[in-house]
mmCIF file with all atom_site columns, C-alpha atoms in Angstrom:
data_model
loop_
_atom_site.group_PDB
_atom_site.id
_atom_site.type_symbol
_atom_site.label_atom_id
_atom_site.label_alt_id
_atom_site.label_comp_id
_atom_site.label_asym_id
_atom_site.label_entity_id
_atom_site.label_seq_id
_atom_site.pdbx_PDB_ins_code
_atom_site.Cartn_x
_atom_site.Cartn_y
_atom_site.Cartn_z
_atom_site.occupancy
_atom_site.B_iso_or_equiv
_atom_site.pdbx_formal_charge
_atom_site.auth_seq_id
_atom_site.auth_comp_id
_atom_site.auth_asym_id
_atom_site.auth_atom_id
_atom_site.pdbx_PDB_model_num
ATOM 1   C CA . UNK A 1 1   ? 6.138  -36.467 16.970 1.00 0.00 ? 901  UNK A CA 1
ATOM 2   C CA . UNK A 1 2   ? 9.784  -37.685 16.896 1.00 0.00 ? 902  UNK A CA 1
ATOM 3   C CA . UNK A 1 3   ? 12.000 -34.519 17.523 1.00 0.00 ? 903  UNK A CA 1
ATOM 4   C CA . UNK A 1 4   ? 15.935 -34.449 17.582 1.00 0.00 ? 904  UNK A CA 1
ATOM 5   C CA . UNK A 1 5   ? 17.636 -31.863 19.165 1.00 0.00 ? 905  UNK A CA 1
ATOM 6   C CA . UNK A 1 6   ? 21.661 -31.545 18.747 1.00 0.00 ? 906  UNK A CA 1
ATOM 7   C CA . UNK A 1 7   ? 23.929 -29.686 21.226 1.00 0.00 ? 907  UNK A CA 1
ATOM 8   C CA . UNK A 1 8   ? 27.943 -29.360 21.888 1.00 0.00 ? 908  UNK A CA 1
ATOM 9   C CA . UNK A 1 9   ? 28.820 -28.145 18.986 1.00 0.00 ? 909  UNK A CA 1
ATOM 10  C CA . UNK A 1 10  ? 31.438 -25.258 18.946 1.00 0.00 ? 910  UNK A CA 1
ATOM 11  C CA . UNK A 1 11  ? 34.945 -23.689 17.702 1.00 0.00 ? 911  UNK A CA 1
ATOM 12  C CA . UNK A 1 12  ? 38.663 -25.517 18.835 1.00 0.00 ? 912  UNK A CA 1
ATOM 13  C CA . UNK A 1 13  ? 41.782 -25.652 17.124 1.00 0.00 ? 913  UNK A CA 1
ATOM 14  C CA . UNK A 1 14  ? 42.826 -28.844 15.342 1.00 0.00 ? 914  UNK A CA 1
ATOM 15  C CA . UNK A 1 15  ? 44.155 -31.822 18.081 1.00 0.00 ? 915  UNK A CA 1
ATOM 16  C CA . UNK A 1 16  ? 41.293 -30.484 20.416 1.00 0.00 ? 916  UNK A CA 1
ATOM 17  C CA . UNK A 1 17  ? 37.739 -32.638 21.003 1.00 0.00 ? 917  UNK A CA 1
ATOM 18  C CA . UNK A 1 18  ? 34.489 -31.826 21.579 1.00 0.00 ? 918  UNK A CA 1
ATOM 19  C CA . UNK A 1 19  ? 31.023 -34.037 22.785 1.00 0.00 ? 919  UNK A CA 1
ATOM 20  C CA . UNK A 1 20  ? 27.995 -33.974 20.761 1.00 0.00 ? 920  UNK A CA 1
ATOM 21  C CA . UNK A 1 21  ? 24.531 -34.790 22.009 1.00 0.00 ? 921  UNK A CA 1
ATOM 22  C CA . UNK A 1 22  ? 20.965 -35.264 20.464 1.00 0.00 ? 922  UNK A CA 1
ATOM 23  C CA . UNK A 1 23  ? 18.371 -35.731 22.721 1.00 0.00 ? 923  UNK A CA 1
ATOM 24  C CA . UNK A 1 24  ? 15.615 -37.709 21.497 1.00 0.00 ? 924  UNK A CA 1
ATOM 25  C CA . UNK A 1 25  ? 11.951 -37.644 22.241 1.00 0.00 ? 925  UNK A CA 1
ATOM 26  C CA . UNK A 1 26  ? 8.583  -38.539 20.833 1.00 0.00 ? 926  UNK A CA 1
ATOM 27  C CA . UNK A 1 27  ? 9.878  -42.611 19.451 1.00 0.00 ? 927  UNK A CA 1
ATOM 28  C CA . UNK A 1 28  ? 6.716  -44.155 18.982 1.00 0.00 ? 928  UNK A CA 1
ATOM 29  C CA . UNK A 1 29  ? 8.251  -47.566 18.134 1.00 0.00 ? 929  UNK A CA 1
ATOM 30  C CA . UNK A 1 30  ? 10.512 -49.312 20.448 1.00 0.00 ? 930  UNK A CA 1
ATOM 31  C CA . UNK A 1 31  ? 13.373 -49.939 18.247 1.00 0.00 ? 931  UNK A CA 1
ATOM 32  C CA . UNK A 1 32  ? 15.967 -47.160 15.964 1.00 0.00 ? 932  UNK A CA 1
ATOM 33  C CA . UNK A 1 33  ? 19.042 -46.928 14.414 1.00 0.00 ? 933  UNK A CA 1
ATOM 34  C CA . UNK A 1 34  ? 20.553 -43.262 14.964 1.00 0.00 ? 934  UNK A CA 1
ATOM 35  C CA . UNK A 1 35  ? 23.520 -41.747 13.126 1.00 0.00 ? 935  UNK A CA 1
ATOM 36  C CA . UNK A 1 36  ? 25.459 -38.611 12.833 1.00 0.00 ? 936  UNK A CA 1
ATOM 37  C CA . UNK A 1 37  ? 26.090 -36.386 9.605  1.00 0.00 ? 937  UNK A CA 1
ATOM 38  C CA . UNK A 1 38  ? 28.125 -34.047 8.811  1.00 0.00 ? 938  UNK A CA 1
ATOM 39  C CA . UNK A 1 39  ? 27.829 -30.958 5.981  1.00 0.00 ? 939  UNK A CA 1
ATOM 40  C CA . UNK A 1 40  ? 30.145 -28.319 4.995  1.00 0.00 ? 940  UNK A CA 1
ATOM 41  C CA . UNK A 1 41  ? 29.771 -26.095 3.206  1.00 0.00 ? 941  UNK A CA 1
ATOM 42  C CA . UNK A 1 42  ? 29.920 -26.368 -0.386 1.00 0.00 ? 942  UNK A CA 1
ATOM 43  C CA . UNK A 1 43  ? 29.998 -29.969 0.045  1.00 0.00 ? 943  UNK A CA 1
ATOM 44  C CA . UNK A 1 44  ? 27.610 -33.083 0.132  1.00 0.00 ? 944  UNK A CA 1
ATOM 45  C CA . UNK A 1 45  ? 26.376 -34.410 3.356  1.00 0.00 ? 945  UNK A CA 1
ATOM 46  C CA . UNK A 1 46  ? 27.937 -37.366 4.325  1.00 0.00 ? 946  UNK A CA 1
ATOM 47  C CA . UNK A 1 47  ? 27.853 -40.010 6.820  1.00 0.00 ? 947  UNK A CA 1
ATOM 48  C CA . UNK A 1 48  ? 29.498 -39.860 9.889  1.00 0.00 ? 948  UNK A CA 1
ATOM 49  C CA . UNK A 1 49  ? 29.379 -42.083 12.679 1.00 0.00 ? 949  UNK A CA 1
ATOM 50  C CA . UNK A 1 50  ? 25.951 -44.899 13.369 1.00 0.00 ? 950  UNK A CA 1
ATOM 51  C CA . UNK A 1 51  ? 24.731 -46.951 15.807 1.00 0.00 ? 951  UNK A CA 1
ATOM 52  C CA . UNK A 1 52  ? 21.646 -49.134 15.663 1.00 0.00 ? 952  UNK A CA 1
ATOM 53  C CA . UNK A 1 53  ? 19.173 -50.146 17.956 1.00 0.00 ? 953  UNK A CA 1
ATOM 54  C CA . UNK A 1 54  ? 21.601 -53.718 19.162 1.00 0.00 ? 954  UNK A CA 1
ATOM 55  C CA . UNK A 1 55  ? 24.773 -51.320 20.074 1.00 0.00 ? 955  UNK A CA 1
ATOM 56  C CA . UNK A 1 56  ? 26.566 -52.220 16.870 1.00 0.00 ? 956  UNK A CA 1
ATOM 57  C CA . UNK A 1 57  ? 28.105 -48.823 15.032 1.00 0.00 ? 957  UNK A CA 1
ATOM 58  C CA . UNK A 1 58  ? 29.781 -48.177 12.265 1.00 0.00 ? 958  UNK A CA 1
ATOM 59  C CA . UNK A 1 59  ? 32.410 -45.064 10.806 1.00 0.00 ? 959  UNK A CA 1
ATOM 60  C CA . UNK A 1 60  ? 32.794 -43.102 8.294  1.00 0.00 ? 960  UNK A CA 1
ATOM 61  C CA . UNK A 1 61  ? 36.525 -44.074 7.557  1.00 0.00 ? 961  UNK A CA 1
ATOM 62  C CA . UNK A 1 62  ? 37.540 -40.227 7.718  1.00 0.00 ? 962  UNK A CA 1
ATOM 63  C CA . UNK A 1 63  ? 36.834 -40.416 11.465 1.00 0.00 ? 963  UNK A CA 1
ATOM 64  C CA . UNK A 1 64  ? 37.386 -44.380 12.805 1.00 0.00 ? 964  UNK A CA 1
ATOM 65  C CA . UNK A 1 65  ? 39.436 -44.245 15.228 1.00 0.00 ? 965  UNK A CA 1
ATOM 66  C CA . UNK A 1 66  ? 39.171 -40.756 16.285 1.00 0.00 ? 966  UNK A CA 1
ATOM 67  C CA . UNK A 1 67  ? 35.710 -40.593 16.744 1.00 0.00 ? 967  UNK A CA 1
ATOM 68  C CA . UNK A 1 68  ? 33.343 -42.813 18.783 1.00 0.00 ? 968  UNK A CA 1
ATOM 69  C CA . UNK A 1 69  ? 29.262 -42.833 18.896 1.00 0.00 ? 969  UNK A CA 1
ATOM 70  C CA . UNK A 1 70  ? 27.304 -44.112 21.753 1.00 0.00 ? 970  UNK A CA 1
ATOM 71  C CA . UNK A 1 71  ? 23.770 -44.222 22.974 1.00 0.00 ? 971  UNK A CA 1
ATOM 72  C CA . UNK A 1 72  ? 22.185 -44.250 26.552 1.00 0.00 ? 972  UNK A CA 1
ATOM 73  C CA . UNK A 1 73  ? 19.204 -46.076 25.964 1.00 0.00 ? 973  UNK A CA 1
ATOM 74  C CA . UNK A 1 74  ? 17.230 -44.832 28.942 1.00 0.00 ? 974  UNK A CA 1
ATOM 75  C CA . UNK A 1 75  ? 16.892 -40.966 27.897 1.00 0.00 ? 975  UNK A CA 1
ATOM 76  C CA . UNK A 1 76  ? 17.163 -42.189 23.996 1.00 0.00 ? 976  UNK A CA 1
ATOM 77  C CA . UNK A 1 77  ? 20.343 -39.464 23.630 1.00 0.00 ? 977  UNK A CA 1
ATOM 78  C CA . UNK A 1 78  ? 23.006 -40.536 21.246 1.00 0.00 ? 978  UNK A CA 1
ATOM 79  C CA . UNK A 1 79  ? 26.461 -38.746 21.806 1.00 0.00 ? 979  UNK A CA 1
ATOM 80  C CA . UNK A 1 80  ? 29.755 -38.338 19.542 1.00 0.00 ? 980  UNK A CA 1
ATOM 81  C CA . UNK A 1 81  ? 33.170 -38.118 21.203 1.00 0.00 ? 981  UNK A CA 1
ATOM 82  C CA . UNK A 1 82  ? 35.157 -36.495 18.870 1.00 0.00 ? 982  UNK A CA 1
ATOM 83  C CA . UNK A 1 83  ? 38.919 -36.503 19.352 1.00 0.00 ? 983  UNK A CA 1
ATOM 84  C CA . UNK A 1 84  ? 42.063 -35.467 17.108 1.00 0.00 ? 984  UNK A CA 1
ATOM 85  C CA . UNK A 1 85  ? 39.702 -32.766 15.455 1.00 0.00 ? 985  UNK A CA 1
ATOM 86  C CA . UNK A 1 86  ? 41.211 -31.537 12.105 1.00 0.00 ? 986  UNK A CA 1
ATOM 87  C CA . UNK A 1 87  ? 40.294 -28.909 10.207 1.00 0.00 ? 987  UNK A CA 1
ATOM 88  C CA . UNK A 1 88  ? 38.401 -30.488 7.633  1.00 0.00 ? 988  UNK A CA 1
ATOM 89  C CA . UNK A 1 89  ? 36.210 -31.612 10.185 1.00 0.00 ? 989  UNK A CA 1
ATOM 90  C CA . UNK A 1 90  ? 34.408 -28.141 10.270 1.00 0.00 ? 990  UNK A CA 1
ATOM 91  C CA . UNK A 1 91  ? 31.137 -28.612 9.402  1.00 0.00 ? 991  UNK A CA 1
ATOM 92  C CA . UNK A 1 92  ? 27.436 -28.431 10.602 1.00 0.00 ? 992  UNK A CA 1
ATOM 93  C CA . UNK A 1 93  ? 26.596 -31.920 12.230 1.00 0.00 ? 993  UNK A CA 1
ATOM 94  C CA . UNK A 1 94  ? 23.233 -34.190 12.391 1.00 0.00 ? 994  UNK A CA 1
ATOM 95  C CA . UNK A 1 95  ? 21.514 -35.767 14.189 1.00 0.00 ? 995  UNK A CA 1
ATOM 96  C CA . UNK A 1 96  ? 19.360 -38.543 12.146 1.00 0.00 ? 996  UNK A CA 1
ATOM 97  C CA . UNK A 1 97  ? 16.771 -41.079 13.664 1.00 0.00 ? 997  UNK A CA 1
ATOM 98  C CA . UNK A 1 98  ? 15.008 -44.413 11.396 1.00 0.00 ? 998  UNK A CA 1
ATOM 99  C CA . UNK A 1 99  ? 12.855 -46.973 12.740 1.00 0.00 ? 999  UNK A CA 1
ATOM 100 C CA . UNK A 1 100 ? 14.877 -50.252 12.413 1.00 0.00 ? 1000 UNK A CA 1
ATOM 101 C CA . UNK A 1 101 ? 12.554 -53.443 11.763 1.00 0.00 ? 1001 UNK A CA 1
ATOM 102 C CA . UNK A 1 102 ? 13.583 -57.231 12.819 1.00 0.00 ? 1002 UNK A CA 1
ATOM 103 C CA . UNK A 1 103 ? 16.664 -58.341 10.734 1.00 0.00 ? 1003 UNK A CA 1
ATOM 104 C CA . UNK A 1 104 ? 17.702 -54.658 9.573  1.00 0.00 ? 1004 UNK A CA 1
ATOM 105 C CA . UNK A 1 105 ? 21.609 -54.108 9.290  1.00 0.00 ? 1005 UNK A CA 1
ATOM 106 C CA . UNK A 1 106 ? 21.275 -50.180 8.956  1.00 0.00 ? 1006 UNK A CA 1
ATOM 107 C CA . UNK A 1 107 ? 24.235 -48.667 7.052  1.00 0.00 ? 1007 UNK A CA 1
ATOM 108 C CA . UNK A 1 108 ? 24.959 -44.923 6.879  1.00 0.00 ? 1008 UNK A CA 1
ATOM 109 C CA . UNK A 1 109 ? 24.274 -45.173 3.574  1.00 0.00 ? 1009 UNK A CA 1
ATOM 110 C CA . UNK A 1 110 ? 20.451 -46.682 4.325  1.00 0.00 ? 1010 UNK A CA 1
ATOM 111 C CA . UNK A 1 111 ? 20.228 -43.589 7.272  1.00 0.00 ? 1011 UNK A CA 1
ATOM 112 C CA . UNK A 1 112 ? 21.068 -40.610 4.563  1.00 0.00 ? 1012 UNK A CA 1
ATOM 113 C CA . UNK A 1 113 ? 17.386 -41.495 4.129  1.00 0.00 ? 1013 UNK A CA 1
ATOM 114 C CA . UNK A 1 114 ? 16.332 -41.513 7.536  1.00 0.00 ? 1014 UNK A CA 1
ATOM 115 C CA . UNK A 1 115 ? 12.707 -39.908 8.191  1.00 0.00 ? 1015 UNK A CA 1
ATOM 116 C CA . UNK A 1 116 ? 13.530 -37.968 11.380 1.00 0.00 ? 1016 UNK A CA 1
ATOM 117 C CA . UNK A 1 117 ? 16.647 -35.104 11.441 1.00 0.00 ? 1017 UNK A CA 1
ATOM 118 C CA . UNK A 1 118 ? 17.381 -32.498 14.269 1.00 0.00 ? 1018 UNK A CA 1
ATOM 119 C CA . UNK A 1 119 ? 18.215 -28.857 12.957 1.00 0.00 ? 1019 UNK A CA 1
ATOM 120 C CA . UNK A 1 120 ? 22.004 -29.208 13.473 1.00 0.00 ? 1020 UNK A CA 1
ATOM 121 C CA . UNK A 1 121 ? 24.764 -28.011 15.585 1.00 0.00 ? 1021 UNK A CA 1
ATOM 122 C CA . UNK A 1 122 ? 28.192 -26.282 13.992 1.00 0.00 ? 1022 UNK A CA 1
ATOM 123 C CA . UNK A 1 123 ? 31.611 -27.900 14.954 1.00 0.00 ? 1023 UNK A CA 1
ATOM 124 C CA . UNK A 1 124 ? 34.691 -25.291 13.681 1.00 0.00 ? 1024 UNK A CA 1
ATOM 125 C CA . UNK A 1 125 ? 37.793 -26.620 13.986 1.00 0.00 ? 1025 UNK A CA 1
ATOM 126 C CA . UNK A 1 126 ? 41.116 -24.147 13.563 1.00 0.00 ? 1026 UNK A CA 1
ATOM 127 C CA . UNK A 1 127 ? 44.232 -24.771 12.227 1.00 0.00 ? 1027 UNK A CA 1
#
């Protein structure tokens, strides 16, 4: 059973950064695309930050160049760097996991849809 487990969440004010982590375990297929989401509240979920199985990533354009996503393959844990946090970042972030088959190009949009999610950790950032 795939399970996703977020961590680093937490409260700074706005210029500050913070690392989140989701620690993956229970793949049973040797390749996945894993993103990051982001709800607050009141407001839709939306797509954050993705990176599939062949390294290549993709940003929501609220966050490119402030935020970076990364994966170390050999514990399956995908981390966001998040730098420059503003205040409208505040909101509880996702970790999401979907098996990618030969020739996908995942897209955030494609991983709002994913099958596996982790329970969420709450970024608050302070003006």
């Amino acid at each position: 059973q795939v399970r996703l487990v977020e961590s680093g969440g937490g409260s700074v004010q706005a210029g500050g950064a913070l690392r989140l982590s989701c620690a993956a375990s229970g793949f049973v297929y040797t390749r996945y695309s894993m993103a990051w989401f982001r709800q607050a509240p009141g407001k839709e979920r939306e797509g954050v930050a993705l990176i599939d199985d062949d390294g290549r990533v993709s940003y929501a354009d609220s966050v490119k160049g402030r935020f970076t996503v990364s994966k170390v393959n050999a514990n399956n844990t995908l981390l966001l760097d998040m730098n420059d946090l503003k205040p409208e970042d505040t909101a509880m972030y996702y970790c999401a996991a979907q098996r990618q088959l030969p020739g996908d190009t995942p897209t955030l949009a494609a991983l709002a849809h994913a099958r596996h999610w982790g329970q969420g950790t709450q970024v608050t950032v302070s003006s």
